[in-house]
Amino acid sequence: MRKPIIAGNWKMFKTRDEALFFILKAAESVPNIKEVDTVICAQAPLMRCLIKRQGENLRIGAQNLHWADEGAYTGEISGPMLKSYNVAYVIIGHSERRAMCFETDEIVNKKIHAALRNDLLPIVCLGEHLEERLNGTTNAVLFDQLTKDFANLTAEDMKKIVIAYEPIWAIGTGKTATAEVADETCGYIRTVIGQLFGSTTAEAIRIQYGGSVNPKNIDDLMSKPNIDGALIGGASLDPDQFAYMTNAARKRVSK
Ligand code: PGA
């Protein structure tokens, strides 16, 4: 059984005090790391205060890193910097960064290599636009992203990677993919991973769904065989809602 992974993506929300309030509250009620991997992905200035709370039930992640380990890249953050704070995870290729910061699949690939080089566990986001879903090209789009994003990686590397399937039309819109559609698409991603890296890797890799996940739809999503967790934006900002969703993931383990 793959261990579920619930990750909160705080985006550009929360000041230091808000982050501290959240983490103290959530730490009381999220499951032990043996049952569910619970990750808070925060902005770099919050790392210092959050990392102290990394422990039995919470891991801290970043929302981005640069592909170079150092260099003249004003405003960027590197793998070694995150590593020096003991950050565990890093989101790579979020659709907001692909759209607003012009991150291509080639850049995403370079960032995955940088994360692995620095012992950071990548949460790699991919997904289709609404037009692509409507014109039936979702699988082709995902195939293209998977082959380019995971180029020159080994099956061993893939064991450390979490994939977040995030249909772009479902992010921050309140429009969740139905659990059936999300499961079918995560299943397709698993099939492609099998073609590229072998069936053992496909069976082991964890695939999250992301896009308007909330306490109302988490149980349905987590009941599906191909969905191993969730990447949660808006609904991860409230500690009670977030803790509820991590516990929903725990129920899946005990099935
Ligand atoms: P959302 O965001 O849950 O607010 O739709 C998900 C994400 O951006 O990862």
PDB file of C-alpha atoms and ligand atoms in Angstrom:
ATOM      1  CA  MET A   1       0.000   0.000   0.000  1.00  0.00           C
ATOM      2  CA  ARG A   2       1.382   3.420  -0.944  1.00  0.00           C
ATOM      3  CA  LYS A   3       1.519   5.824   2.003  1.00  0.00           C
ATOM      4  CA  PRO A   4      -0.838   8.781   1.393  1.00  0.00           C
ATOM      5  CA  ILE A   5       0.672  12.236   1.088  1.00  0.00           C
ATOM      6  CA  ILE A   6      -1.262  15.426   1.784  1.00  0.00           C
ATOM      7  CA  ALA A   7       0.543  18.652   0.945  1.00  0.00           C
ATOM      8  CA  GLY A   8      -0.669  22.170   1.618  1.00  0.00           C
ATOM      9  CA  ASN A   9       0.423  24.780  -0.901  1.00  0.00           C
ATOM     10  CA  TRP A  10       0.178  28.102   0.892  1.00  0.00           C
ATOM     11  CA  LYS A  11       1.138  30.075  -2.233  1.00  0.00           C
ATOM     12  CA  MET A  12       1.767  33.740  -1.287  1.00  0.00           C
ATOM     13  CA  PHE A  13      -0.436  33.706   1.772  1.00  0.00           C
ATOM     14  CA  LYS A  14       0.471  33.864   5.465  1.00  0.00           C
ATOM     15  CA  THR A  15       2.822  36.129   7.355  1.00  0.00           C
ATOM     16  CA  ARG A  16       5.208  34.750   9.968  1.00  0.00           C
ATOM     17  CA  ASP A  17       2.707  35.065  12.822  1.00  0.00           C
ATOM     18  CA  GLU A  18      -0.087  33.487  10.793  1.00  0.00           C
ATOM     19  CA  ALA A  19       2.211  30.632   9.819  1.00  0.00           C
ATOM     20  CA  LEU A  20       3.168  30.027  13.452  1.00  0.00           C
ATOM     21  CA  PHE A  21      -0.444  30.054  14.582  1.00  0.00           C
ATOM     22  CA  PHE A  22      -1.321  27.530  11.880  1.00  0.00           C
ATOM     23  CA  ILE A  23       1.529  25.178  12.556  1.00  0.00           C
ATOM     24  CA  LEU A  24       0.994  25.054  16.319  1.00  0.00           C
ATOM     25  CA  LYS A  25      -2.701  24.327  15.835  1.00  0.00           C
ATOM     26  CA  ALA A  26      -2.337  21.811  13.001  1.00  0.00           C
ATOM     27  CA  ALA A  27       0.531  19.953  14.681  1.00  0.00           C
ATOM     28  CA  GLU A  28      -1.868  18.905  17.435  1.00  0.00           C
ATOM     29  CA  SER A  29      -4.206  17.055  15.142  1.00  0.00           C
ATOM     30  CA  VAL A  30      -2.551  15.758  11.970  1.00  0.00           C
ATOM     31  CA  PRO A  31      -1.689  12.026  11.818  1.00  0.00           C
ATOM     32  CA  ASN A  32       1.703  10.541  12.591  1.00  0.00           C
ATOM     33  CA  ILE A  33       4.154  10.511   9.695  1.00  0.00           C
ATOM     34  CA  LYS A  34       4.107   6.687   9.799  1.00  0.00           C
ATOM     35  CA  GLU A  35       0.529   6.780   8.503  1.00  0.00           C
ATOM     36  CA  VAL A  36       0.376   9.870   6.310  1.00  0.00           C
ATOM     37  CA  ASP A  37       3.028  12.209   4.945  1.00  0.00           C
ATOM     38  CA  THR A  38       1.755  15.674   5.802  1.00  0.00           C
ATOM     39  CA  VAL A  39       3.656  18.511   4.178  1.00  0.00           C
ATOM     40  CA  ILE A  40       3.304  22.276   4.398  1.00  0.00           C
ATOM     41  CA  CYS A  41       4.785  24.035   1.360  1.00  0.00           C
ATOM     42  CA  ALA A  42       5.560  27.600   2.302  1.00  0.00           C
ATOM     43  CA  GLN A  43       7.468  30.604   1.001  1.00  0.00           C
ATOM     44  CA  ALA A  44      11.179  30.928   1.727  1.00  0.00           C
ATOM     45  CA  PRO A  45      10.961  33.654   4.433  1.00  0.00           C
ATOM     46  CA  LEU A  46       8.758  31.362   6.539  1.00  0.00           C
ATOM     47  CA  MET A  47      11.196  28.445   6.496  1.00  0.00           C
ATOM     48  CA  ARG A  48      13.085  29.479   9.580  1.00  0.00           C
ATOM     49  CA  CYS A  49      10.054  29.539  11.865  1.00  0.00           C
ATOM     50  CA  LEU A  50       8.357  26.506  10.298  1.00  0.00           C
ATOM     51  CA  ILE A  51      11.308  24.187  10.140  1.00  0.00           C
ATOM     52  CA  LYS A  52      11.554  24.058  13.930  1.00  0.00           C
ATOM     53  CA  ARG A  53       8.175  22.315  13.931  1.00  0.00           C
ATOM     54  CA  GLN A  54       9.192  19.648  11.445  1.00  0.00           C
ATOM     55  CA  GLY A  55       8.888  16.358  13.291  1.00  0.00           C
ATOM     56  CA  GLU A  56       6.722  13.361  14.092  1.00  0.00           C
ATOM     57  CA  ASN A  57       3.791  14.440  11.995  1.00  0.00           C
ATOM     58  CA  LEU A  58       4.747  17.371   9.783  1.00  0.00           C
ATOM     59  CA  ARG A  59       7.241  17.938   7.021  1.00  0.00           C
ATOM     60  CA  ILE A  60       8.099  21.305   5.522  1.00  0.00           C
ATOM     61  CA  GLY A  61       8.367  21.929   1.793  1.00  0.00           C
ATOM     62  CA  ALA A  62       9.282  24.834  -0.470  1.00  0.00           C
ATOM     63  CA  GLN A  63       7.242  26.047  -3.435  1.00  0.00           C
ATOM     64  CA  ASN A  64      10.094  26.436  -5.888  1.00  0.00           C
ATOM     65  CA  LEU A  65      13.841  26.178  -6.358  1.00  0.00           C
ATOM     66  CA  HIS A  66      16.329  27.258  -9.004  1.00  0.00           C
ATOM     67  CA  TRP A  67      17.969  24.669 -11.252  1.00  0.00           C
ATOM     68  CA  ALA A  68      21.468  25.967 -10.474  1.00  0.00           C
ATOM     69  CA  ASP A  69      23.111  25.280  -7.125  1.00  0.00           C
ATOM     70  CA  GLU A  70      24.505  28.815  -7.033  1.00  0.00           C
ATOM     71  CA  GLY A  71      25.032  31.782  -9.308  1.00  0.00           C
ATOM     72  CA  ALA A  72      24.039  35.334 -10.178  1.00  0.00           C
ATOM     73  CA  TYR A  73      20.260  34.769 -10.033  1.00  0.00           C
ATOM     74  CA  THR A  74      18.855  37.655  -7.991  1.00  0.00           C
ATOM     75  CA  GLY A  75      15.770  36.713  -6.001  1.00  0.00           C
ATOM     76  CA  GLU A  76      16.035  32.980  -6.610  1.00  0.00           C
ATOM     77  CA  ILE A  77      16.485  30.212  -4.063  1.00  0.00           C
ATOM     78  CA  SER A  78      18.758  27.216  -4.560  1.00  0.00           C
ATOM     79  CA  GLY A  79      18.652  23.547  -3.605  1.00  0.00           C
ATOM     80  CA  PRO A  80      21.636  23.868  -1.227  1.00  0.00           C
ATOM     81  CA  MET A  81      19.904  26.793   0.534  1.00  0.00           C
ATOM     82  CA  LEU A  82      16.754  24.731   1.095  1.00  0.00           C
ATOM     83  CA  LYS A  83      18.829  21.764   2.127  1.00  0.00           C
ATOM     84  CA  SER A  84      20.667  23.879   4.708  1.00  0.00           C
ATOM     85  CA  TYR A  85      17.293  24.512   6.368  1.00  0.00           C
ATOM     86  CA  ASN A  86      16.463  20.767   6.317  1.00  0.00           C
ATOM     87  CA  VAL A  87      13.545  21.363   3.996  1.00  0.00           C
ATOM     88  CA  ALA A  88      12.164  17.972   2.967  1.00  0.00           C
ATOM     89  CA  TYR A  89      10.036  18.589  -0.142  1.00  0.00           C
ATOM     90  CA  VAL A  90       9.820  21.076  -2.995  1.00  0.00           C
ATOM     91  CA  ILE A  91       6.964  21.760  -5.408  1.00  0.00           C
ATOM     92  CA  ILE A  92       8.189  21.919  -8.995  1.00  0.00           C
ATOM     93  CA  GLY A  93       6.285  22.977 -12.114  1.00  0.00           C
ATOM     94  CA  HIS A  94       3.154  24.340 -10.475  1.00  0.00           C
ATOM     95  CA  SER A  95       0.834  25.619 -13.204  1.00  0.00           C
ATOM     96  CA  GLU A  96       0.949  29.126 -11.733  1.00  0.00           C
ATOM     97  CA  ARG A  97       4.727  29.163 -12.205  1.00  0.00           C
ATOM     98  CA  ARG A  98       4.462  27.580 -15.646  1.00  0.00           C
ATOM     99  CA  ALA A  99       2.020  30.335 -16.666  1.00  0.00           C
ATOM    100  CA  MET A 100       3.395  33.372 -14.837  1.00  0.00           C
ATOM    101  CA  CYS A 101       7.114  32.629 -14.768  1.00  0.00           C
ATOM    102  CA  PHE A 102       7.256  30.918 -18.183  1.00  0.00           C
ATOM    103  CA  GLU A 103       8.548  27.639 -16.780  1.00  0.00           C
ATOM    104  CA  THR A 104       8.783  25.126 -19.605  1.00  0.00           C
ATOM    105  CA  ASP A 105       8.991  21.346 -19.288  1.00  0.00           C
ATOM    106  CA  GLU A 106      12.735  21.632 -19.916  1.00  0.00           C
ATOM    107  CA  ILE A 107      13.087  24.007 -16.943  1.00  0.00           C
ATOM    108  CA  VAL A 108      10.919  21.721 -14.823  1.00  0.00           C
ATOM    109  CA  ASN A 109      13.226  18.840 -15.740  1.00  0.00           C
ATOM    110  CA  LYS A 110      16.337  20.804 -14.754  1.00  0.00           C
ATOM    111  CA  LYS A 111      14.698  21.715 -11.433  1.00  0.00           C
ATOM    112  CA  ILE A 112      13.832  18.075 -10.696  1.00  0.00           C
ATOM    113  CA  HIS A 113      17.481  17.159 -11.237  1.00  0.00           C
ATOM    114  CA  ALA A 114      18.540  20.024  -8.933  1.00  0.00           C
ATOM    115  CA  ALA A 115      16.136  18.878  -6.210  1.00  0.00           C
ATOM    116  CA  LEU A 116      17.328  15.261  -6.321  1.00  0.00           C
ATOM    117  CA  ARG A 117      20.966  16.373  -6.358  1.00  0.00           C
ATOM    118  CA  ASN A 118      20.258  18.191  -3.081  1.00  0.00           C
ATOM    119  CA  ASP A 119      18.230  15.437  -1.382  1.00  0.00           C
ATOM    120  CA  LEU A 120      14.946  17.298  -1.698  1.00  0.00           C
ATOM    121  CA  LEU A 121      11.847  15.274  -2.574  1.00  0.00           C
ATOM    122  CA  PRO A 122      10.125  16.811  -5.614  1.00  0.00           C
ATOM    123  CA  ILE A 123       6.350  17.191  -5.880  1.00  0.00           C
ATOM    124  CA  VAL A 124       6.017  17.617  -9.634  1.00  0.00           C
ATOM    125  CA  CYS A 125       2.816  19.252 -10.904  1.00  0.00           C
ATOM    126  CA  LEU A 126       1.304  18.625 -14.297  1.00  0.00           C
ATOM    127  CA  GLY A 127      -2.121  18.887 -15.859  1.00  0.00           C
ATOM    128  CA  GLU A 128      -4.178  20.032 -18.809  1.00  0.00           C
ATOM    129  CA  HIS A 129      -5.996  23.258 -19.713  1.00  0.00           C
ATOM    130  CA  LEU A 130      -9.781  23.320 -20.022  1.00  0.00           C
ATOM    131  CA  GLU A 131      -9.677  23.416 -23.866  1.00  0.00           C
ATOM    132  CA  GLU A 132      -7.484  20.320 -23.852  1.00  0.00           C
ATOM    133  CA  ARG A 133      -9.882  18.477 -21.552  1.00  0.00           C
ATOM    134  CA  LEU A 134     -12.788  19.506 -23.797  1.00  0.00           C
ATOM    135  CA  ASN A 135     -11.131  18.609 -27.100  1.00  0.00           C
ATOM    136  CA  GLY A 136     -10.034  15.186 -25.871  1.00  0.00           C
ATOM    137  CA  THR A 137      -6.274  15.779 -25.873  1.00  0.00           C
ATOM    138  CA  THR A 138      -5.719  15.429 -22.105  1.00  0.00           C
ATOM    139  CA  ASN A 139      -3.793  12.159 -22.372  1.00  0.00           C
ATOM    140  CA  ALA A 140      -1.582  13.431 -25.191  1.00  0.00           C
ATOM    141  CA  VAL A 141      -0.775  16.587 -23.200  1.00  0.00           C
ATOM    142  CA  LEU A 142       0.052  14.567 -20.093  1.00  0.00           C
ATOM    143  CA  PHE A 143       2.185  12.115 -22.075  1.00  0.00           C
ATOM    144  CA  ASP A 144       4.191  15.021 -23.459  1.00  0.00           C
ATOM    145  CA  GLN A 145       4.669  16.559 -19.992  1.00  0.00           C
ATOM    146  CA  LEU A 146       5.633  13.227 -18.411  1.00  0.00           C
ATOM    147  CA  THR A 147       8.251  12.369 -21.036  1.00  0.00           C
ATOM    148  CA  LYS A 148       9.793  15.856 -20.969  1.00  0.00           C
ATOM    149  CA  ASP A 149       9.578  16.551 -17.223  1.00  0.00           C
ATOM    150  CA  PHE A 150      11.090  13.176 -16.302  1.00  0.00           C
ATOM    151  CA  ALA A 151      13.760  13.028 -19.016  1.00  0.00           C
ATOM    152  CA  ASN A 152      17.101  11.490 -18.040  1.00  0.00           C
ATOM    153  CA  LEU A 153      15.855  10.187 -14.695  1.00  0.00           C
ATOM    154  CA  THR A 154      16.219   6.607 -13.496  1.00  0.00           C
ATOM    155  CA  ALA A 155      13.636   4.330 -11.892  1.00  0.00           C
ATOM    156  CA  GLU A 156      15.585   4.870  -8.662  1.00  0.00           C
ATOM    157  CA  ASP A 157      15.114   8.663  -8.986  1.00  0.00           C
ATOM    158  CA  MET A 158      11.405   8.204  -9.657  1.00  0.00           C
ATOM    159  CA  LYS A 159      10.956   6.455  -6.297  1.00  0.00           C
ATOM    160  CA  LYS A 160      11.652   9.789  -4.597  1.00  0.00           C
ATOM    161  CA  ILE A 161       9.195  11.753  -6.735  1.00  0.00           C
ATOM    162  CA  VAL A 162       5.552  12.569  -6.015  1.00  0.00           C
ATOM    163  CA  ILE A 163       3.411  13.513  -8.996  1.00  0.00           C
ATOM    164  CA  ALA A 164       0.600  16.017  -8.492  1.00  0.00           C
ATOM    165  CA  TYR A 165      -2.029  15.757 -11.213  1.00  0.00           C
ATOM    166  CA  GLU A 166      -3.596  19.208 -11.237  1.00  0.00           C
ATOM    167  CA  PRO A 167      -6.027  19.999 -14.054  1.00  0.00           C
ATOM    168  CA  ILE A 168      -5.480  23.725 -14.555  1.00  0.00           C
ATOM    169  CA  TRP A 169      -9.205  24.390 -14.887  1.00  0.00           C
ATOM    170  CA  ALA A 170      -9.760  23.041 -11.362  1.00  0.00           C
ATOM    171  CA  ILE A 171      -7.146  25.118  -9.520  1.00  0.00           C
ATOM    172  CA  GLY A 172      -8.620  27.826  -7.332  1.00  0.00           C
ATOM    173  CA  THR A 173     -11.870  27.723  -9.311  1.00  0.00           C
ATOM    174  CA  GLY A 174     -14.016  25.631  -6.984  1.00  0.00           C
ATOM    175  CA  LYS A 175     -14.498  23.212  -9.923  1.00  0.00           C
ATOM    176  CA  THR A 176     -13.044  19.881  -8.799  1.00  0.00           C
ATOM    177  CA  ALA A 177     -12.639  17.098 -11.300  1.00  0.00           C
ATOM    178  CA  THR A 178     -15.043  14.352 -10.256  1.00  0.00           C
ATOM    179  CA  ALA A 179     -13.307  11.650  -8.257  1.00  0.00           C
ATOM    180  CA  GLU A 180     -13.899   9.285 -11.214  1.00  0.00           C
ATOM    181  CA  VAL A 181     -12.227  11.623 -13.733  1.00  0.00           C
ATOM    182  CA  ALA A 182      -9.352  12.344 -11.331  1.00  0.00           C
ATOM    183  CA  ASP A 183      -8.843   8.629 -10.693  1.00  0.00           C
ATOM    184  CA  GLU A 184      -8.986   7.708 -14.368  1.00  0.00           C
ATOM    185  CA  THR A 185      -6.427  10.392 -15.240  1.00  0.00           C
ATOM    186  CA  CYS A 186      -4.117   9.449 -12.352  1.00  0.00           C
ATOM    187  CA  GLY A 187      -4.436   5.871 -13.631  1.00  0.00           C
ATOM    188  CA  TYR A 188      -3.342   7.002 -17.090  1.00  0.00           C
ATOM    189  CA  ILE A 189      -0.328   8.788 -15.559  1.00  0.00           C
ATOM    190  CA  ARG A 190       0.558   5.569 -13.719  1.00  0.00           C
ATOM    191  CA  THR A 191       0.365   3.617 -16.984  1.00  0.00           C
ATOM    192  CA  VAL A 192       2.752   6.035 -18.704  1.00  0.00           C
ATOM    193  CA  ILE A 193       5.163   5.854 -15.758  1.00  0.00           C
ATOM    194  CA  GLY A 194       5.041   2.074 -16.208  1.00  0.00           C
ATOM    195  CA  GLN A 195       5.932   2.417 -19.898  1.00  0.00           C
ATOM    196  CA  LEU A 196       8.791   4.781 -19.143  1.00  0.00           C
ATOM    197  CA  PHE A 197      10.220   3.305 -15.932  1.00  0.00           C
ATOM    198  CA  GLY A 198       8.733  -0.174 -15.491  1.00  0.00           C
ATOM    199  CA  SER A 199       5.807  -1.644 -13.597  1.00  0.00           C
ATOM    200  CA  THR A 200       7.495  -1.702 -10.164  1.00  0.00           C
ATOM    201  CA  THR A 201       8.025   2.062 -10.341  1.00  0.00           C
ATOM    202  CA  ALA A 202       4.458   2.600 -11.564  1.00  0.00           C
ATOM    203  CA  GLU A 203       3.089   0.612  -8.627  1.00  0.00           C
ATOM    204  CA  ALA A 204       5.252   2.463  -6.103  1.00  0.00           C
ATOM    205  CA  ILE A 205       4.980   6.075  -7.275  1.00  0.00           C
ATOM    206  CA  ARG A 206       2.588   8.311  -5.397  1.00  0.00           C
ATOM    207  CA  ILE A 207       0.184  10.405  -7.438  1.00  0.00           C
ATOM    208  CA  GLN A 208      -1.769  13.201  -5.805  1.00  0.00           C
ATOM    209  CA  TYR A 209      -4.786  14.994  -7.162  1.00  0.00           C
ATOM    210  CA  GLY A 210      -4.902  18.784  -6.832  1.00  0.00           C
ATOM    211  CA  GLY A 211      -7.524  21.388  -7.761  1.00  0.00           C
ATOM    212  CA  SER A 212     -10.175  22.695  -5.359  1.00  0.00           C
ATOM    213  CA  VAL A 213      -9.742  19.836  -2.891  1.00  0.00           C
ATOM    214  CA  ASN A 214     -11.655  20.584   0.305  1.00  0.00           C
ATOM    215  CA  PRO A 215     -13.129  18.803   3.335  1.00  0.00           C
ATOM    216  CA  LYS A 216     -16.302  18.002   1.353  1.00  0.00           C
ATOM    217  CA  ASN A 217     -14.650  16.137  -1.519  1.00  0.00           C
ATOM    218  CA  ILE A 218     -11.542  14.662   0.144  1.00  0.00           C
ATOM    219  CA  ASP A 219     -13.202  11.400   1.241  1.00  0.00           C
ATOM    220  CA  ASP A 220     -14.477  10.667  -2.244  1.00  0.00           C
ATOM    221  CA  LEU A 221     -11.106  11.436  -3.829  1.00  0.00           C
ATOM    222  CA  MET A 222      -9.194   9.372  -1.288  1.00  0.00           C
ATOM    223  CA  SER A 223     -11.457   6.385  -1.858  1.00  0.00           C
ATOM    224  CA  LYS A 224     -10.070   5.969  -5.393  1.00  0.00           C
ATOM    225  CA  PRO A 225      -7.324   3.413  -6.068  1.00  0.00           C
ATOM    226  CA  ASN A 226      -5.050   5.626  -8.151  1.00  0.00           C
ATOM    227  CA  ILE A 227      -5.208   8.722  -5.942  1.00  0.00           C
ATOM    228  CA  ASP A 228      -2.592   8.628  -3.189  1.00  0.00           C
ATOM    229  CA  GLY A 229      -3.152  12.051  -1.706  1.00  0.00           C
ATOM    230  CA  ALA A 230      -3.816  15.677  -2.475  1.00  0.00           C
ATOM    231  CA  LEU A 231      -2.042  18.942  -3.157  1.00  0.00           C
ATOM    232  CA  ILE A 232      -4.261  21.532  -1.547  1.00  0.00           C
ATOM    233  CA  GLY A 233      -4.207  25.304  -2.023  1.00  0.00           C
ATOM    234  CA  GLY A 234      -7.081  27.396  -0.624  1.00  0.00           C
ATOM    235  CA  ALA A 235      -8.377  24.798   1.824  1.00  0.00           C
ATOM    236  CA  SER A 236      -4.911  24.261   3.305  1.00  0.00           C
ATOM    237  CA  LEU A 237      -4.873  27.740   4.828  1.00  0.00           C
ATOM    238  CA  ASP A 238      -7.158  26.838   7.692  1.00  0.00           C
ATOM    239  CA  PRO A 239      -5.558  24.504  10.259  1.00  0.00           C
ATOM    240  CA  ASP A 240      -8.786  22.712  11.172  1.00  0.00           C
ATOM    241  CA  GLN A 241      -9.774  22.062   7.556  1.00  0.00           C
ATOM    242  CA  PHE A 242      -6.259  20.963   6.730  1.00  0.00           C
ATOM    243  CA  ALA A 243      -6.067  18.596   9.705  1.00  0.00           C
ATOM    244  CA  TYR A 244      -9.457  17.148   8.757  1.00  0.00           C
ATOM    245  CA  MET A 245      -8.175  16.351   5.250  1.00  0.00           C
ATOM    246  CA  THR A 246      -4.984  14.718   6.522  1.00  0.00           C
ATOM    247  CA  ASN A 247      -7.113  12.501   8.751  1.00  0.00           C
ATOM    248  CA  ALA A 248      -9.326  11.606   5.797  1.00  0.00           C
ATOM    249  CA  ALA A 249      -6.158  10.323   4.124  1.00  0.00           C
ATOM    250  CA  ARG A 250      -5.348   8.274   7.227  1.00  0.00           C
ATOM    251  CA  LYS A 251      -8.651   6.438   6.961  1.00  0.00           C
ATOM    252  CA  ARG A 252      -7.523   5.206   3.550  1.00  0.00           C
ATOM    253  CA  VAL A 253      -4.516   3.490   5.093  1.00  0.00           C
ATOM    254  CA  SER A 254      -6.582   1.633   7.626  1.00  0.00           C
ATOM    255  CA  LYS A 255      -8.878   0.185   4.935  1.00  0.00           C
TER     256      LYS A 255
HETATM  257  P1  PGA B   1      -6.568  24.948  -4.894  1.00  0.00           P
HETATM  258  O1  PGA B   1      -5.028  25.006  -5.356  1.00  0.00           O
HETATM  259  O2  PGA B   1      -6.691  23.812  -3.931  1.00  0.00           O
HETATM  260  O3  PGA B   1      -6.805  26.289  -4.255  1.00  0.00           O
HETATM  261  O4  PGA B   1      -7.384  24.734  -6.125  1.00  0.00           O
HETATM  262  C1  PGA B   1      -4.338  23.816  -5.644  1.00  0.00           C
HETATM  263  C2  PGA B   1      -2.929  24.156  -6.053  1.00  0.00           C
HETATM  264  O5  PGA B   1      -2.712  25.236  -6.597  1.00  0.00           O
HETATM  265  O6  PGA B   1      -2.010  23.353  -5.869  1.00  0.00           O
END
